[in-house]
Amino acid sequence: MADDTYTPPEVWTWDAESGGQFASTNRPIAGPTHDKELPTGKHPFQLYSLATPNGVKVTVMFEELLAAGHDAEYDAWLIDIGEGDQFGSGFVDINPNSKIPALLDRSRETPVRVFESGSILMHLAEKYGAFLPASGPSRTETLNWLFWQMGSAPYLGGGFGHFYQYAPEKYEYPINRFAMEAKRQLDVLDRALAERDFIAGESYSIADMAIWPWYGQLALGRTYGDAGTFLDVESYEHLQRWAKAIDARPAVQRGRMVNRSVGEPETQLHERHDAADFDTQTQDKIGEGS
Ligand SMILES: N[C@@H](CCC(=O)N[C@@H](CS)C(=O)NCC(=O)O)C(=O)O
């Protein structure tokens, strides 16, 4: 229905067909739809996720911790959000918001659930004393940018990305509104990165890990079809330099593969239980490419 003919009814009712590409998963209620226990592996950390930008933040963090010599071994299990795995009872117990990523930290006597990607990054950073200064202005600046990402990305993904790429029709009003906001956010980052190597200062931090999967990958032209051209991402010089530098990190390249279920089979590691899995368990090796 075109924008100019729609009058909202007095009380909204759910039309299951109105969710565009995600109509099959989105509902106006929370809670589980079915009973399903989550699998558990041998490591202290059990990650239930998918290689979307929010998922990649956490797998990059684990791979960076391991690369830095921390004992941060983890089992990563694939949650297929297209199939509704996020509404299984075991997953909802760990994240009542039914969104990936969700983590169960079994390194304590009583396991701790951790949901919201920013909370997971902080939890791991504090546990290992890594990628987040322990105190002082540099810690505050890192958290400034971490929370900036958590607050800003829904306008990029749920706003711009949804209307530019996924909505059933192209509507000029929301595309204009969210393209302007997306470009404003890109300029925020570009100006900050003109003055420093990384987003929160001269050290790589959980703020970079949170921001790069969204804005770095947009700058590299990897998200939302032709959005890179549409938003003229090449014009953000400092953002480009940072995006490419982070993309080249081996831990980032590994983190992008974990729980990935689209793309070239050699880039997909559906589950990760061991460092050797990158060499032996990718979809091209186990022959179940999707
Ligand atoms: N603020 C949350 C957002 C998580 C989120 O939106 N996850 C998406 C994938 S990127 C999801 O699980 N969607 C499934 C659904 O909406 O049913 C976080 O950062 O962890």
Short mmCIF file of C-alpha atoms and ligand atoms in Angstrom, two decimals:
data_model
loop_
_atom_site.label_atom_id
_atom_site.label_comp_id
_atom_site.label_asym_id
_atom_site.label_seq_id
_atom_site.Cartn_x
_atom_site.Cartn_y
_atom_site.Cartn_z
CA MET A 1 0.00 0.00 0.00
CA ALA A 2 1.46 3.41 -0.94
CA ASP A 3 2.34 5.77 1.95
CA ASP A 4 -0.22 8.44 1.02
CA THR A 5 -3.24 6.11 1.21
CA TYR A 6 -2.53 4.59 4.63
CA THR A 7 -4.40 5.76 7.72
CA PRO A 8 -3.41 3.93 10.93
CA PRO A 9 -6.37 2.16 12.57
CA GLU A 10 -7.28 3.09 16.14
CA VAL A 11 -5.74 -0.12 17.50
CA TRP A 12 -2.92 -1.88 15.69
CA THR A 13 -3.34 -5.54 14.80
CA TRP A 14 -0.68 -7.91 13.53
CA ASP A 15 -0.52 -8.73 9.84
CA ALA A 16 1.92 -11.65 9.63
CA GLU A 17 2.60 -10.83 5.97
CA SER A 18 3.79 -7.28 6.62
CA GLY A 19 7.32 -8.10 7.78
CA GLY A 20 8.94 -8.06 4.33
CA GLN A 21 11.85 -10.47 4.01
CA PHE A 22 11.70 -11.29 7.72
CA ALA A 23 7.94 -11.89 7.91
CA SER A 24 8.48 -15.49 8.92
CA THR A 25 10.50 -14.67 12.05
CA ASN A 26 9.14 -11.37 13.37
CA ARG A 27 6.28 -11.45 15.84
CA PRO A 28 4.80 -8.85 18.22
CA ILE A 29 5.29 -11.09 21.26
CA ALA A 30 8.28 -12.48 23.14
CA GLY A 31 8.88 -15.90 24.66
CA PRO A 32 9.64 -19.37 23.28
CA THR A 33 7.65 -21.00 20.46
CA HIS A 34 8.96 -24.52 21.05
CA ASP A 35 10.94 -26.69 23.48
CA LYS A 36 14.55 -27.15 22.47
CA GLU A 37 17.62 -27.65 24.62
CA LEU A 38 20.86 -26.00 23.53
CA PRO A 39 23.90 -28.16 22.81
CA THR A 40 26.89 -27.90 25.17
CA GLY A 41 30.54 -28.46 24.28
CA LYS A 42 33.71 -28.94 26.30
CA HIS A 43 34.92 -25.36 26.71
CA PRO A 44 34.04 -22.86 29.47
CA PHE A 45 32.35 -20.54 26.94
CA GLN A 46 29.32 -21.63 24.96
CA LEU A 47 28.41 -19.14 22.23
CA TYR A 48 25.09 -19.39 20.37
CA SER A 49 25.25 -17.12 17.36
CA LEU A 50 25.26 -16.43 13.63
CA ALA A 51 27.79 -14.44 11.56
CA THR A 52 25.71 -11.29 11.21
CA PRO A 53 27.43 -8.03 12.22
CA ASN A 54 26.27 -8.45 15.84
CA GLY A 55 27.47 -12.05 15.90
CA VAL A 56 30.83 -11.26 14.28
CA LYS A 57 31.68 -8.76 17.04
CA VAL A 58 31.88 -11.62 19.54
CA THR A 59 33.66 -14.22 17.41
CA VAL A 60 36.26 -11.57 16.51
CA MET A 61 36.70 -10.86 20.24
CA PHE A 62 37.25 -14.54 21.02
CA GLU A 63 39.72 -14.94 18.16
CA GLU A 64 41.58 -11.76 19.20
CA LEU A 65 41.79 -13.00 22.82
CA LEU A 66 43.17 -16.33 21.66
CA ALA A 67 45.62 -14.62 19.28
CA ALA A 68 46.84 -12.48 22.20
CA GLY A 69 47.57 -15.63 24.20
CA HIS A 70 44.56 -15.69 26.52
CA ASP A 71 42.96 -18.97 27.51
CA ALA A 72 39.61 -18.14 25.90
CA GLU A 73 38.67 -21.35 24.13
CA TYR A 74 35.03 -21.49 23.13
CA ASP A 75 32.38 -23.61 21.47
CA ALA A 76 30.37 -21.66 18.88
CA TRP A 77 27.00 -23.13 17.88
CA LEU A 78 24.99 -21.93 14.90
CA ILE A 79 21.60 -20.38 15.60
CA ASP A 80 19.63 -20.22 12.33
CA ILE A 81 17.41 -17.17 12.85
CA GLY A 82 15.66 -17.80 9.51
CA GLU A 83 14.48 -21.13 10.92
CA GLY A 84 13.39 -19.64 14.27
CA ASP A 85 16.13 -21.22 16.43
CA GLN A 86 16.18 -18.03 18.53
CA PHE A 87 12.69 -18.91 19.79
CA GLY A 88 13.67 -22.32 21.19
CA SER A 89 13.20 -22.62 24.97
CA GLY A 90 16.90 -23.17 25.70
CA PHE A 91 17.92 -20.08 23.72
CA VAL A 92 15.22 -17.92 25.33
CA ASP A 93 16.52 -19.00 28.76
CA ILE A 94 19.86 -17.44 27.84
CA ASN A 95 18.46 -14.45 25.97
CA PRO A 96 14.84 -13.47 26.71
CA ASN A 97 15.13 -11.03 23.78
CA SER A 98 15.51 -13.92 21.27
CA LYS A 99 18.38 -12.37 19.33
CA ILE A 100 21.87 -13.61 18.59
CA PRO A 101 24.54 -13.45 19.96
CA ALA A 102 24.05 -15.11 23.37
CA LEU A 103 26.78 -16.52 25.60
CA LEU A 104 26.82 -18.92 28.51
CA ASP A 105 29.93 -18.44 30.68
CA ARG A 106 30.49 -21.75 32.46
CA SER A 107 33.87 -20.75 33.86
CA ARG A 108 32.19 -19.90 37.18
CA GLU A 109 30.60 -22.26 39.66
CA THR A 110 27.20 -20.96 38.67
CA PRO A 111 27.03 -20.36 34.90
CA VAL A 112 26.33 -16.78 33.88
CA ARG A 113 24.18 -15.88 30.88
CA VAL A 114 25.31 -12.88 28.85
CA PHE A 115 23.17 -11.31 26.13
CA GLU A 116 23.46 -8.11 24.07
CA SER A 117 26.67 -8.06 22.04
CA GLY A 118 28.00 -4.99 23.87
CA SER A 119 27.50 -6.69 27.22
CA ILE A 120 29.28 -9.82 25.93
CA LEU A 121 32.26 -7.73 24.73
CA MET A 122 32.50 -5.99 28.12
CA HIS A 123 32.14 -9.26 30.02
CA LEU A 124 35.02 -10.85 28.12
CA ALA A 125 37.18 -7.71 28.19
CA GLU A 126 36.82 -7.44 31.96
CA LYS A 127 37.41 -11.12 32.53
CA TYR A 128 40.71 -11.08 30.61
CA GLY A 129 41.76 -7.47 31.22
CA ALA A 130 42.06 -7.04 27.46
CA PHE A 131 40.90 -4.57 24.79
CA LEU A 132 39.32 -2.28 27.43
CA PRO A 133 41.43 -0.12 29.76
CA ALA A 134 40.77 -0.98 33.42
CA SER A 135 40.10 2.61 34.50
CA GLY A 136 40.47 6.27 33.64
CA PRO A 137 39.60 8.45 30.66
CA SER A 138 40.67 5.88 28.06
CA ARG A 139 38.21 3.35 29.53
CA THR A 140 35.46 5.97 29.40
CA GLU A 141 36.31 6.87 25.81
CA THR A 142 36.22 3.18 24.81
CA LEU A 143 32.81 2.75 26.42
CA ASN A 144 31.60 6.00 24.81
CA TRP A 145 32.19 4.44 21.39
CA LEU A 146 30.92 0.99 22.37
CA PHE A 147 27.61 2.49 23.49
CA TRP A 148 27.57 4.82 20.48
CA GLN A 149 27.61 1.72 18.30
CA MET A 150 24.88 -0.05 20.26
CA GLY A 151 22.63 3.02 19.98
CA SER A 152 23.46 3.99 16.40
CA ALA A 153 23.54 0.72 14.43
CA PRO A 154 19.77 0.07 14.62
CA TYR A 155 19.34 3.20 12.45
CA LEU A 156 21.82 1.76 9.98
CA GLY A 157 20.49 -1.82 9.99
CA GLY A 158 16.86 -1.59 11.04
CA GLY A 159 16.45 1.80 9.37
CA PHE A 160 18.62 2.30 6.29
CA GLY A 161 19.44 -1.35 5.54
CA HIS A 162 15.86 -2.48 5.97
CA PHE A 163 14.31 0.12 3.68
CA TYR A 164 17.13 0.22 1.10
CA GLN A 165 17.56 -3.53 0.75
CA TYR A 166 14.89 -5.66 2.45
CA ALA A 167 11.51 -3.88 2.46
CA PRO A 168 9.04 -5.31 -0.08
CA GLU A 169 8.98 -1.98 -2.00
CA LYS A 170 11.31 1.02 -2.28
CA TYR A 171 9.80 3.93 -0.35
CA GLU A 172 11.51 7.28 -0.92
CA TYR A 173 10.70 8.85 2.45
CA PRO A 174 12.33 6.29 4.80
CA ILE A 175 15.25 5.69 2.41
CA ASN A 176 16.00 9.44 2.38
CA ARG A 177 15.59 9.75 6.12
CA PHE A 178 17.84 6.84 6.99
CA ALA A 179 20.41 7.49 4.23
CA MET A 180 20.92 10.93 5.74
CA GLU A 181 21.36 9.42 9.21
CA ALA A 182 23.69 6.69 7.91
CA LYS A 183 25.88 9.29 6.19
CA ARG A 184 25.90 11.44 9.31
CA GLN A 185 27.11 8.44 11.32
CA LEU A 186 29.81 7.66 8.73
CA ASP A 187 31.01 11.25 9.03
CA VAL A 188 31.09 10.99 12.85
CA LEU A 189 33.45 8.02 12.48
CA ASP A 190 35.52 9.59 9.70
CA ARG A 191 36.17 12.73 11.74
CA ALA A 192 37.15 10.73 14.83
CA LEU A 193 39.45 8.48 12.79
CA ALA A 194 41.15 11.51 11.22
CA GLU A 195 42.72 12.13 14.64
CA ARG A 196 43.60 8.66 15.88
CA ASP A 197 44.51 5.21 14.63
CA PHE A 198 41.59 3.43 16.30
CA ILE A 199 38.17 4.69 17.20
CA ALA A 200 38.79 5.19 20.92
CA GLY A 201 42.47 6.17 20.72
CA GLU A 202 45.80 4.67 19.76
CA SER A 203 44.90 1.12 20.88
CA TYR A 204 42.64 -1.43 19.24
CA SER A 205 39.69 -2.06 21.57
CA ILE A 206 36.25 -3.60 21.94
CA ALA A 207 34.88 -0.35 20.45
CA ASP A 208 36.61 -1.17 17.13
CA MET A 209 35.32 -4.75 17.36
CA ALA A 210 31.77 -3.49 17.82
CA ILE A 211 31.87 -0.80 15.13
CA TRP A 212 33.82 -2.55 12.36
CA PRO A 213 31.33 -5.35 11.54
CA TRP A 214 28.68 -2.68 10.85
CA TYR A 215 30.44 0.43 9.59
CA GLY A 216 33.75 -1.08 8.47
CA GLN A 217 32.01 -3.67 6.34
CA LEU A 218 29.64 -1.03 4.94
CA ALA A 219 32.72 1.05 4.03
CA LEU A 220 34.17 -2.00 2.28
CA GLY A 221 30.98 -2.39 0.22
CA ARG A 222 29.93 -5.70 1.76
CA THR A 223 26.48 -4.88 3.11
CA TYR A 224 23.05 -4.07 1.71
CA GLY A 225 23.65 -4.64 -2.01
CA ASP A 226 24.85 -1.44 -3.70
CA ALA A 227 24.67 0.61 -0.51
CA GLY A 228 28.39 1.38 -0.65
CA THR A 229 27.92 3.22 -3.94
CA PHE A 230 24.62 4.78 -2.86
CA LEU A 231 26.20 6.24 0.29
CA ASP A 232 29.50 7.07 -1.47
CA VAL A 233 31.51 5.25 1.19
CA GLU A 234 34.78 5.76 -0.74
CA SER A 235 34.65 9.45 0.18
CA TYR A 236 35.27 8.71 3.88
CA GLU A 237 39.07 8.59 3.68
CA HIS A 238 39.94 7.92 7.32
CA LEU A 239 37.14 5.39 7.75
CA GLN A 240 38.47 3.57 4.67
CA ARG A 241 42.00 3.40 6.11
CA TRP A 242 40.69 2.01 9.44
CA ALA A 243 38.25 -0.43 7.79
CA LYS A 244 41.01 -1.93 5.64
CA ALA A 245 43.49 -2.16 8.54
CA ILE A 246 41.02 -4.08 10.70
CA ASP A 247 39.91 -6.28 7.81
CA ALA A 248 43.53 -7.43 7.41
CA ARG A 249 43.80 -8.76 10.99
CA PRO A 250 43.98 -12.59 10.97
CA ALA A 251 41.70 -12.82 14.03
CA VAL A 252 39.08 -10.72 12.23
CA GLN A 253 39.27 -12.98 9.19
CA ARG A 254 38.77 -16.03 11.41
CA GLY A 255 36.00 -14.37 13.42
CA ARG A 256 34.06 -13.63 10.22
CA MET A 257 34.05 -17.34 9.32
CA VAL A 258 32.60 -18.63 12.58
CA ASN A 259 28.86 -19.43 12.44
CA ARG A 260 28.77 -18.20 8.85
CA SER A 261 26.10 -19.92 6.78
CA VAL A 262 26.19 -17.94 3.52
CA GLY A 263 28.82 -17.24 0.87
CA GLU A 264 31.69 -19.33 -0.44
CA PRO A 265 31.86 -22.77 1.27
CA GLU A 266 35.52 -22.25 2.26
CA THR A 267 34.50 -19.16 4.28
CA GLN A 268 31.79 -20.97 6.25
CA LEU A 269 32.63 -22.58 9.58
CA HIS A 270 29.17 -23.45 10.86
CA GLU A 271 30.39 -24.57 14.29
CA ARG A 272 33.70 -23.87 15.96
CA HIS A 273 35.03 -26.08 18.75
CA ASP A 274 38.78 -25.99 18.17
CA ALA A 275 41.39 -23.77 16.51
CA ALA A 276 42.06 -26.55 13.99
CA ASP A 277 38.44 -26.36 12.78
CA PHE A 278 39.38 -23.44 10.48
CA ASP A 279 41.55 -25.87 8.53
CA THR A 280 39.39 -28.98 8.63
CA GLN A 281 35.71 -28.15 9.24
CA THR A 282 34.78 -25.47 6.71
CA GLN A 283 31.89 -26.34 4.40
CA ASP A 284 34.15 -27.03 1.41
CA LYS A 285 36.00 -29.63 3.52
CA ILE A 286 33.02 -31.35 5.11
CA GLY A 287 30.98 -31.23 1.91
CA GLU A 288 27.71 -29.74 3.12
CA GLY A 289 27.96 -26.30 1.46
CA SER A 290 24.75 -24.32 1.77
N1 LIG B 1 21.17 -5.28 20.39
C1 LIG B 1 21.33 -6.68 20.06
C2 LIG B 1 20.82 -6.91 18.68
C3 LIG B 1 20.91 -8.36 18.27
C4 LIG B 1 20.18 -8.61 16.96
O1 LIG B 1 19.45 -7.76 16.44
N2 LIG B 1 20.38 -9.82 16.42
C5 LIG B 1 19.70 -10.20 15.20
C6 LIG B 1 20.70 -10.66 14.15
S1 LIG B 1 21.89 -9.40 13.80
C7 LIG B 1 18.75 -11.36 15.46
O2 LIG B 1 19.07 -12.25 16.22
N3 LIG B 1 17.57 -11.35 14.84
C8 LIG B 1 16.62 -12.41 14.99
C9 LIG B 1 15.22 -11.90 15.14
O3 LIG B 1 15.02 -10.68 15.08
O4 LIG B 1 14.31 -12.73 15.32
C10 LIG B 1 22.82 -7.05 20.20
O5 LIG B 1 23.66 -6.22 19.86
O6 LIG B 1 23.12 -8.18 20.64
#
